[in-house]
Amino acid sequence: MKPLSAGRLPDAAPSDYILVDACSYCYGPASTVSTILDAIGAEKRSFDIVFLGTGSSLEFLQGHPAIDRIVEVNTESFSALEQIQDVVSRASLALVNTNPVLAIFAKQRRVPVVYVDILPWMHPEIESQIDSIRGLYDNEARLAQIKRPQDLLAGADKFLMQAYLTDFPVDPSIRNPIRIAPLLDRHLLERPRPGADRRRRLLISTGGLFNPDTREEALVEYARQIAEIGWEAARGAGLDEVLICGPEKLQTIIPARKAGQTSLTAARFPHSAFMEQLKNSDYIAIVPGLTSIYETFGLGIPTLLLPPTNYSQVLQTRAVIDAGLADRLAVTEGFEEICRETARHGEIEGTGRLLRMLEEALRGKSFRQSVRNGFERLVGTSREDAVLSKRQSFMHALGNDGAETVAKHVLGLFAPAAKT
């Protein structure tokens, strides 16, 4: 895989290529992009795929066989994108994953856009959230000109909206959105039962965890406490190993160790390797991002939802509760009120309130106790537990061919002769 220099393509690069992107710090966009690329890569194609991203997205997608070239860039910043505007303007298509900034930037340069949406919070009352969305991108001048919701989301040639845990309304400015099944690795649902002689494992996934809207010190402490408490529960249950997965930084925060028969290891895996680790685990604890919820619920493995660390995770957790799928939660005292407060104030202010509450909880005993109770319930869960079947049935009802649907649209719309 060859990297691209910032701002231009090398002379030897092909003239026909499409752009794909993933948020620099979240797990969900990287996972869903990987699944879409698996589907596209399985088809015969006459174009290259250029990946735009940085941070955690590069860690998760490094080495993906469908990616031909990489440009390391923050796709949520207009000023960063302007540094590679030649790369963007010469593309035949931009496959954008829940990122209005890249969609607007590409459309301004007359590049066709296929917009894949994986976040429900962007739709309800989106007009009232425009100020918050501007704030996410440091009030950059071009985004500050946005006045209407259709300026954010409705400019794509195709708008493919992933099914959610609950039926979120869609902004009326988006005409005829195409609802698709969740973007899942279909092989996940064909997971074989582990052999009796294999090591018994608890896998803890922090997702992207580190992001520019949060205090890193609080999230470092969050990850450290979660790992320690999970390890204690695993030792008490006689498990063989605890594997905590997330950004590379975790390996410096959480040193490897072993007590008795139970080991604790922090590791970073590319997406495909992480999926294999997930499939071969006996118990799973996750931060409650939508993609992580879908992946683990589809497996039918006992899963604990950890306290949320951002606005989207709050909404997903509330949706799980509302759907009657939340009998394994590690939540602090007053959590439901925290969720209500966060959702009521919108993403920017709500996330700030959530993180202040989380920081306060991390300093007290209630956080450790509620998380400890959650892990103890988790490792005591039988595979025949009724909620596991209910979760798996829920995922089967939503389907698992969303990535194939996106791939067909991309391949159908890709027409090099139409590029001018």
Short mmCIF file of C-alpha atoms in Angstrom, two decimals:
data_model
loop_
_atom_site.label_atom_id
_atom_site.label_comp_id
_atom_site.label_asym_id
_atom_site.label_seq_id
_atom_site.Cartn_x
_atom_site.Cartn_y
_atom_site.Cartn_z
CA MET A 1 0.00 0.00 0.00
CA LYS A 2 1.52 3.31 -1.06
CA PRO A 3 0.99 6.55 0.90
CA LEU A 4 0.13 9.73 -0.99
CA SER A 5 1.97 12.98 -0.50
CA ALA A 6 -0.21 15.77 0.86
CA GLY A 7 -1.87 17.93 -1.78
CA ARG A 8 -1.34 15.96 -4.97
CA LEU A 9 -1.28 12.50 -6.49
CA PRO A 10 1.97 10.98 -7.71
CA ASP A 11 2.36 10.89 -11.47
CA ALA A 12 2.05 7.11 -11.55
CA ALA A 13 -1.35 7.13 -9.79
CA PRO A 14 -4.37 5.99 -11.80
CA SER A 15 -6.81 8.59 -13.07
CA ASP A 16 -9.84 6.69 -11.74
CA TYR A 17 -10.17 6.38 -7.99
CA ILE A 18 -12.75 6.83 -5.28
CA LEU A 19 -12.26 8.34 -1.83
CA VAL A 20 -13.35 6.70 1.42
CA ASP A 21 -12.98 8.14 4.91
CA ALA A 22 -13.46 7.33 8.57
CA CYS A 23 -13.52 9.54 11.67
CA SER A 24 -10.05 9.83 13.20
CA TYR A 25 -10.97 8.76 16.75
CA CYS A 26 -14.09 6.53 16.66
CA TYR A 27 -14.31 2.77 16.26
CA GLY A 28 -17.71 2.63 14.51
CA PRO A 29 -16.85 4.51 11.28
CA ALA A 30 -13.62 2.52 10.83
CA SER A 31 -15.46 -0.76 11.38
CA THR A 32 -18.28 0.06 8.98
CA VAL A 33 -15.85 1.33 6.31
CA SER A 34 -13.87 -1.91 6.63
CA THR A 35 -17.03 -3.95 6.14
CA ILE A 36 -18.04 -1.90 3.06
CA LEU A 37 -14.54 -2.26 1.62
CA ASP A 38 -14.74 -6.02 2.10
CA ALA A 39 -17.88 -6.01 -0.05
CA ILE A 40 -16.44 -3.69 -2.69
CA GLY A 41 -13.16 -5.55 -2.79
CA ALA A 42 -14.95 -8.81 -3.52
CA GLU A 43 -16.25 -7.34 -6.77
CA LYS A 44 -14.33 -6.78 -9.99
CA ARG A 45 -13.52 -3.07 -10.23
CA SER A 46 -11.60 -0.79 -12.55
CA PHE A 47 -10.76 1.93 -10.02
CA ASP A 48 -8.46 2.37 -7.06
CA ILE A 49 -9.61 3.11 -3.51
CA VAL A 50 -7.90 6.00 -1.71
CA PHE A 51 -8.44 6.12 2.05
CA LEU A 52 -8.52 9.50 3.83
CA GLY A 53 -8.01 9.40 7.59
CA THR A 54 -5.73 9.68 10.58
CA GLY A 55 -5.47 8.60 14.21
CA SER A 56 -7.43 5.54 15.31
CA SER A 57 -8.99 5.03 11.88
CA LEU A 58 -5.55 4.38 10.41
CA GLU A 59 -4.76 1.96 13.23
CA PHE A 60 -7.94 -0.02 12.59
CA LEU A 61 -7.72 0.01 8.77
CA GLN A 62 -3.98 -0.26 8.21
CA GLY A 63 -3.30 -3.05 5.73
CA HIS A 64 -6.86 -3.53 4.53
CA PRO A 65 -6.51 -5.40 1.20
CA ALA A 66 -9.06 -3.24 -0.65
CA ILE A 67 -7.24 0.05 0.10
CA ASP A 68 -4.77 0.90 -2.64
CA ARG A 69 -3.44 4.20 -1.33
CA ILE A 70 -3.64 6.34 1.81
CA VAL A 71 -3.72 10.08 2.47
CA GLU A 72 -3.22 10.88 6.15
CA VAL A 73 -5.54 13.83 6.79
CA ASN A 74 -8.20 14.98 9.24
CA THR A 75 -11.33 14.82 7.06
CA GLU A 76 -13.37 16.80 9.60
CA SER A 77 -11.35 19.98 9.04
CA PHE A 78 -11.85 22.20 6.00
CA SER A 79 -8.37 23.69 6.41
CA ALA A 80 -6.78 20.21 6.43
CA LEU A 81 -8.80 19.14 3.40
CA GLU A 82 -7.69 22.23 1.51
CA GLN A 83 -4.14 20.88 1.77
CA ILE A 84 -5.20 17.90 -0.36
CA GLN A 85 -7.82 19.58 -2.52
CA ASP A 86 -6.16 18.27 -5.69
CA VAL A 87 -6.61 14.70 -4.43
CA VAL A 88 -10.28 15.37 -3.69
CA SER A 89 -11.12 17.28 -6.88
CA ARG A 90 -9.66 14.57 -9.15
CA ALA A 91 -11.66 11.75 -7.52
CA SER A 92 -14.44 10.03 -9.44
CA LEU A 93 -16.55 9.52 -6.31
CA ALA A 94 -16.46 10.23 -2.57
CA LEU A 95 -17.88 7.54 -0.30
CA VAL A 96 -18.47 9.57 2.87
CA ASN A 97 -19.17 7.98 6.26
CA THR A 98 -21.27 10.26 8.53
CA ASN A 99 -19.05 13.29 7.90
CA PRO A 100 -20.83 16.41 6.58
CA VAL A 101 -17.56 18.34 6.29
CA LEU A 102 -16.03 15.99 3.70
CA ALA A 103 -19.39 15.72 1.90
CA ILE A 104 -19.63 19.52 1.57
CA PHE A 105 -15.98 19.84 0.56
CA ALA A 106 -16.35 17.19 -2.17
CA LYS A 107 -19.65 18.61 -3.48
CA GLN A 108 -18.09 22.08 -3.74
CA ARG A 109 -15.55 20.52 -6.10
CA ARG A 110 -18.27 18.76 -8.11
CA VAL A 111 -17.28 15.30 -6.92
CA PRO A 112 -20.28 12.93 -6.69
CA VAL A 113 -20.99 11.86 -3.10
CA VAL A 114 -22.48 8.67 -1.67
CA TYR A 115 -23.32 9.46 1.95
CA VAL A 116 -23.52 6.53 4.38
CA ASP A 117 -25.11 7.48 7.70
CA ILE A 118 -24.50 5.47 10.87
CA LEU A 119 -25.50 7.99 13.57
CA PRO A 120 -29.15 8.59 14.45
CA TRP A 121 -28.62 11.75 16.47
CA MET A 122 -27.90 13.74 13.31
CA HIS A 123 -31.56 13.57 12.27
CA PRO A 124 -34.01 14.52 15.03
CA GLU A 125 -34.23 18.30 15.32
CA ILE A 126 -31.11 18.69 13.22
CA GLU A 127 -31.85 22.33 12.42
CA SER A 128 -31.55 23.20 16.10
CA GLN A 129 -28.23 21.32 16.25
CA ILE A 130 -26.51 23.25 13.45
CA ASP A 131 -24.80 25.57 15.95
CA SER A 132 -23.51 22.53 17.84
CA ILE A 133 -22.23 20.94 14.64
CA ARG A 134 -20.46 24.18 13.74
CA GLY A 135 -18.86 24.08 17.16
CA LEU A 136 -17.49 20.60 16.50
CA TYR A 137 -15.39 22.01 13.70
CA ASP A 138 -14.05 25.11 15.48
CA ASN A 139 -16.41 27.53 13.74
CA GLU A 140 -14.42 27.36 10.53
CA ALA A 141 -15.66 30.01 8.14
CA ARG A 142 -17.06 27.78 5.43
CA LEU A 143 -19.11 25.63 7.81
CA ALA A 144 -20.36 28.75 9.59
CA GLN A 145 -22.17 29.70 6.37
CA ILE A 146 -24.50 26.72 6.74
CA LYS A 147 -28.04 27.87 7.44
CA ARG A 148 -30.26 24.88 6.62
CA PRO A 149 -30.19 21.19 7.49
CA GLN A 150 -30.22 20.23 3.81
CA ASP A 151 -26.87 22.00 3.47
CA LEU A 152 -25.46 19.39 5.84
CA LEU A 153 -26.91 16.11 4.68
CA ALA A 154 -29.08 16.37 1.61
CA GLY A 155 -26.46 17.16 -1.02
CA ALA A 156 -25.41 13.57 -1.63
CA ASP A 157 -26.29 11.72 -4.80
CA LYS A 158 -27.33 8.77 -2.65
CA PHE A 159 -28.12 8.84 1.07
CA LEU A 160 -27.89 5.36 2.62
CA MET A 161 -29.13 5.26 6.20
CA GLN A 162 -28.28 2.32 8.44
CA ALA A 163 -31.10 0.80 10.50
CA TYR A 164 -30.95 1.81 14.15
CA LEU A 165 -31.94 0.29 17.46
CA THR A 166 -35.03 2.47 17.43
CA ASP A 167 -36.84 4.19 14.57
CA PHE A 168 -35.30 7.66 14.63
CA PRO A 169 -37.04 10.22 12.40
CA VAL A 170 -35.22 11.49 9.33
CA ASP A 171 -34.92 15.18 8.54
CA PRO A 172 -37.54 16.00 5.85
CA SER A 173 -34.94 17.83 3.74
CA ILE A 174 -33.38 14.45 2.90
CA ARG A 175 -35.37 13.13 -0.05
CA ASN A 176 -36.00 9.41 -0.27
CA PRO A 177 -33.23 8.12 1.97
CA ILE A 178 -32.42 4.46 1.36
CA ARG A 179 -32.69 2.46 4.56
CA ILE A 180 -30.19 -0.36 4.71
CA ALA A 181 -29.45 -3.20 7.10
CA PRO A 182 -26.63 -2.74 9.64
CA LEU A 183 -23.10 -2.68 8.26
CA LEU A 184 -21.85 -5.92 9.78
CA ASP A 185 -19.24 -8.52 8.98
CA ARG A 186 -21.58 -11.33 7.89
CA HIS A 187 -19.08 -13.93 9.07
CA LEU A 188 -19.64 -12.72 12.64
CA LEU A 189 -23.05 -14.37 12.70
CA GLU A 190 -21.51 -17.70 11.70
CA ARG A 191 -19.34 -17.90 14.81
CA PRO A 192 -18.46 -21.50 15.77
CA ARG A 193 -18.69 -22.51 19.40
CA PRO A 194 -15.22 -22.49 21.00
CA GLY A 195 -13.60 -25.82 21.76
CA ALA A 196 -13.56 -27.07 25.33
CA ASP A 197 -9.75 -26.95 25.48
CA ARG A 198 -9.35 -23.26 24.59
CA ARG A 199 -8.46 -20.51 27.05
CA ARG A 200 -11.46 -18.77 28.60
CA ARG A 201 -11.37 -15.06 27.80
CA LEU A 202 -12.96 -11.75 28.74
CA LEU A 203 -12.49 -9.15 25.99
CA ILE A 204 -12.89 -5.46 26.90
CA SER A 205 -13.20 -3.04 23.98
CA THR A 206 -12.77 0.70 24.56
CA GLY A 207 -13.41 1.59 20.90
CA GLY A 208 -11.63 4.76 19.79
CA LEU A 209 -11.93 6.16 23.35
CA PHE A 210 -9.64 9.16 22.82
CA ASN A 211 -11.17 12.10 20.97
CA PRO A 212 -10.69 15.87 20.71
CA ASP A 213 -13.92 16.75 22.54
CA THR A 214 -13.00 15.11 25.83
CA ARG A 215 -10.42 15.45 28.59
CA GLU A 216 -7.84 12.78 27.92
CA GLU A 217 -6.95 12.48 31.61
CA ALA A 218 -10.49 11.40 32.45
CA LEU A 219 -10.63 8.82 29.67
CA VAL A 220 -7.21 7.43 30.62
CA GLU A 221 -8.48 6.96 34.17
CA TYR A 222 -11.72 5.46 32.81
CA ALA A 223 -9.78 2.86 30.77
CA ARG A 224 -7.46 2.07 33.67
CA GLN A 225 -10.27 1.51 36.16
CA ILE A 226 -12.31 -0.57 33.70
CA ALA A 227 -9.29 -2.82 33.02
CA GLU A 228 -8.50 -3.28 36.73
CA ILE A 229 -12.09 -4.06 37.69
CA GLY A 230 -12.56 -6.44 34.76
CA TRP A 231 -9.35 -8.25 35.64
CA GLU A 232 -10.49 -8.65 39.27
CA ALA A 233 -13.81 -10.15 38.12
CA ALA A 234 -12.05 -12.48 35.66
CA ARG A 235 -9.69 -13.75 38.35
CA GLY A 236 -12.61 -14.37 40.67
CA ALA A 237 -14.37 -16.38 37.95
CA GLY A 238 -11.25 -18.40 37.13
CA LEU A 239 -10.89 -17.08 33.57
CA ASP A 240 -7.56 -17.49 31.80
CA GLU A 241 -7.16 -14.08 30.20
CA VAL A 242 -8.43 -10.52 29.92
CA LEU A 243 -7.71 -8.81 26.60
CA ILE A 244 -8.41 -5.07 26.46
CA CYS A 245 -8.55 -3.70 22.91
CA GLY A 246 -8.42 -0.11 21.72
CA PRO A 247 -5.96 2.56 20.56
CA GLU A 248 -2.23 1.95 20.78
CA LYS A 249 -2.05 4.31 23.78
CA LEU A 250 -3.68 1.65 25.94
CA GLN A 251 -0.50 -0.39 25.95
CA THR A 252 1.31 2.33 27.90
CA ILE A 253 -1.63 2.96 30.25
CA ILE A 254 -2.29 -0.69 31.09
CA PRO A 255 0.87 -2.80 31.54
CA ALA A 256 0.68 -6.55 30.93
CA ARG A 257 0.56 -8.71 34.05
CA LYS A 258 -0.53 -12.06 35.41
CA ALA A 259 -1.87 -13.24 38.77
CA GLY A 260 -2.55 -16.93 39.29
CA GLN A 261 -3.87 -18.29 36.02
CA THR A 262 -5.36 -14.98 34.77
CA SER A 263 -3.37 -12.68 32.49
CA LEU A 264 -4.17 -9.08 31.50
CA THR A 265 -2.97 -7.70 28.15
CA ALA A 266 -3.72 -4.48 26.27
CA ALA A 267 -3.43 -4.67 22.49
CA ARG A 268 -4.29 -2.88 19.26
CA PHE A 269 -5.51 -4.90 16.28
CA PRO A 270 -6.43 -3.99 12.70
CA HIS A 271 -10.16 -4.43 12.20
CA SER A 272 -10.10 -7.91 10.67
CA ALA A 273 -7.85 -9.27 13.42
CA PHE A 274 -10.01 -7.63 16.09
CA MET A 275 -13.07 -9.39 14.66
CA GLU A 276 -11.32 -12.72 15.11
CA GLN A 277 -10.46 -11.88 18.73
CA LEU A 278 -14.09 -10.88 19.31
CA LYS A 279 -15.43 -14.12 17.83
CA ASN A 280 -13.16 -16.22 20.05
CA SER A 281 -14.10 -14.57 23.37
CA ASP A 282 -16.39 -15.98 26.06
CA TYR A 283 -17.44 -12.64 27.57
CA ILE A 284 -17.33 -9.12 26.14
CA ALA A 285 -17.48 -5.65 27.72
CA ILE A 286 -17.83 -2.66 25.39
CA VAL A 287 -18.27 1.09 25.44
CA PRO A 288 -21.78 1.38 23.98
CA GLY A 289 -21.18 2.72 20.47
CA LEU A 290 -23.79 1.62 17.94
CA THR A 291 -21.42 -0.50 15.83
CA SER A 292 -19.98 -2.28 18.87
CA ILE A 293 -23.50 -3.02 20.13
CA TYR A 294 -24.54 -4.47 16.77
CA GLU A 295 -21.42 -6.61 16.43
CA THR A 296 -21.59 -8.13 19.89
CA PHE A 297 -25.38 -8.59 19.98
CA GLY A 298 -25.19 -10.41 16.66
CA LEU A 299 -22.70 -12.89 18.11
CA GLY A 300 -24.89 -13.99 21.01
CA ILE A 301 -21.95 -13.72 23.42
CA PRO A 302 -22.64 -12.40 26.95
CA THR A 303 -22.00 -8.66 26.67
CA LEU A 304 -21.70 -5.89 29.26
CA LEU A 305 -22.39 -2.28 28.25
CA LEU A 306 -19.94 0.02 30.05
CA PRO A 307 -20.77 3.62 31.04
CA PRO A 308 -20.95 5.90 27.96
CA THR A 309 -18.24 8.48 27.30
CA ASN A 310 -19.89 10.57 24.57
CA TYR A 311 -23.25 11.82 23.36
CA SER A 312 -23.84 9.13 20.75
CA GLN A 313 -23.13 6.35 23.27
CA VAL A 314 -25.73 7.86 25.62
CA LEU A 315 -28.35 7.67 22.87
CA GLN A 316 -27.42 4.08 21.98
CA THR A 317 -27.60 3.00 25.63
CA ARG A 318 -31.03 4.59 26.07
CA ALA A 319 -32.17 2.87 22.86
CA VAL A 320 -30.97 -0.51 24.20
CA ILE A 321 -32.91 0.12 27.42
CA ASP A 322 -36.03 1.16 25.51
CA ALA A 323 -35.80 -1.96 23.30
CA GLY A 324 -35.74 -4.21 26.38
CA LEU A 325 -32.24 -5.52 25.61
CA ALA A 326 -30.35 -4.05 28.57
CA ASP A 327 -30.08 -6.56 31.38
CA ARG A 328 -26.27 -6.29 31.45
CA LEU A 329 -25.32 -2.70 32.21
CA ALA A 330 -22.47 -1.25 34.26
CA VAL A 331 -23.89 2.12 35.21
CA THR A 332 -23.25 4.64 37.94
CA GLU A 333 -25.90 5.81 40.37
CA GLY A 334 -28.24 8.28 38.70
CA PHE A 335 -27.26 7.11 35.21
CA GLU A 336 -30.71 7.46 33.67
CA GLU A 337 -30.88 11.08 34.80
CA ILE A 338 -27.43 11.64 33.28
CA CYS A 339 -28.75 10.24 29.99
CA ARG A 340 -31.80 12.47 30.06
CA GLU A 341 -29.73 15.57 30.86
CA THR A 342 -27.20 14.80 28.14
CA ALA A 343 -29.83 14.24 25.45
CA ARG A 344 -31.79 17.34 26.48
CA HIS A 345 -28.83 19.69 25.97
CA GLY A 346 -27.61 18.43 22.58
CA GLU A 347 -24.20 17.05 21.72
CA ILE A 348 -21.80 19.84 22.65
CA GLU A 349 -23.25 20.92 25.99
CA GLY A 350 -24.58 17.45 26.76
CA THR A 351 -21.19 15.81 26.24
CA GLY A 352 -19.57 18.36 28.51
CA ARG A 353 -22.11 17.62 31.24
CA LEU A 354 -21.64 13.87 30.78
CA LEU A 355 -17.86 14.10 31.07
CA ARG A 356 -18.01 16.30 34.16
CA MET A 357 -20.32 13.75 35.79
CA LEU A 358 -18.05 10.91 34.69
CA GLU A 359 -14.95 12.62 36.10
CA GLU A 360 -16.74 13.09 39.40
CA ALA A 361 -17.85 9.44 39.41
CA LEU A 362 -14.31 8.21 38.73
CA ARG A 363 -13.14 9.90 41.93
CA GLY A 364 -15.76 8.16 44.05
CA LYS A 365 -16.61 4.62 45.09
CA SER A 366 -19.96 4.33 43.29
CA PHE A 367 -18.35 4.07 39.84
CA ARG A 368 -16.06 1.21 40.84
CA GLN A 369 -18.84 -0.60 42.65
CA SER A 370 -21.40 -0.35 39.84
CA VAL A 371 -18.83 -1.45 37.24
CA ARG A 372 -17.69 -4.29 39.52
CA ASN A 373 -21.31 -5.43 39.90
CA GLY A 374 -21.69 -5.32 36.12
CA PHE A 375 -18.62 -7.48 35.50
CA GLU A 376 -19.67 -9.98 38.16
CA ARG A 377 -23.09 -10.32 36.52
CA LEU A 378 -21.39 -10.69 33.16
CA VAL A 379 -19.04 -13.55 34.05
CA GLY A 380 -21.92 -15.34 35.77
CA THR A 381 -24.03 -15.29 32.59
CA SER A 382 -24.94 -18.58 30.94
CA ARG A 383 -24.87 -18.88 27.14
CA GLU A 384 -28.48 -20.04 27.40
CA ASP A 385 -29.51 -16.72 28.98
CA ALA A 386 -32.80 -15.60 27.41
CA VAL A 387 -31.63 -12.05 26.70
CA LEU A 388 -28.79 -13.34 24.51
CA SER A 389 -31.30 -15.06 22.25
CA LYS A 390 -33.46 -11.93 22.28
CA ARG A 391 -30.51 -9.76 21.25
CA GLN A 392 -29.48 -12.16 18.50
CA SER A 393 -33.05 -12.38 17.19
CA PHE A 394 -33.22 -8.58 17.16
CA MET A 395 -30.09 -8.40 15.01
CA HIS A 396 -31.31 -11.12 12.65
CA ALA A 397 -34.54 -9.14 12.17
CA LEU A 398 -32.57 -6.05 11.11
CA GLY A 399 -30.52 -8.08 8.63
CA ASN A 400 -26.81 -8.02 7.89
CA ASP A 401 -26.40 -7.15 4.21
CA GLY A 402 -26.03 -3.37 4.55
CA ALA A 403 -22.43 -3.41 3.31
CA GLU A 404 -23.42 -5.31 0.17
CA THR A 405 -26.14 -2.72 -0.51
CA VAL A 406 -23.64 0.14 -0.25
CA ALA A 407 -21.14 -1.70 -2.46
CA LYS A 408 -23.75 -2.20 -5.18
CA HIS A 409 -24.65 1.50 -5.14
CA VAL A 410 -21.00 2.54 -5.33
CA LEU A 411 -20.21 0.17 -8.17
CA GLY A 412 -23.39 1.17 -10.01
CA LEU A 413 -22.74 4.91 -9.71
CA PHE A 414 -19.08 4.71 -10.57
CA ALA A 415 -18.83 5.87 -14.19
CA PRO A 416 -15.37 7.19 -15.13
CA ALA A 417 -16.59 8.43 -18.52
CA ALA A 418 -19.01 10.81 -16.80
CA LYS A 419 -16.23 12.55 -14.87
CA THR A 420 -15.45 16.00 -16.21
#
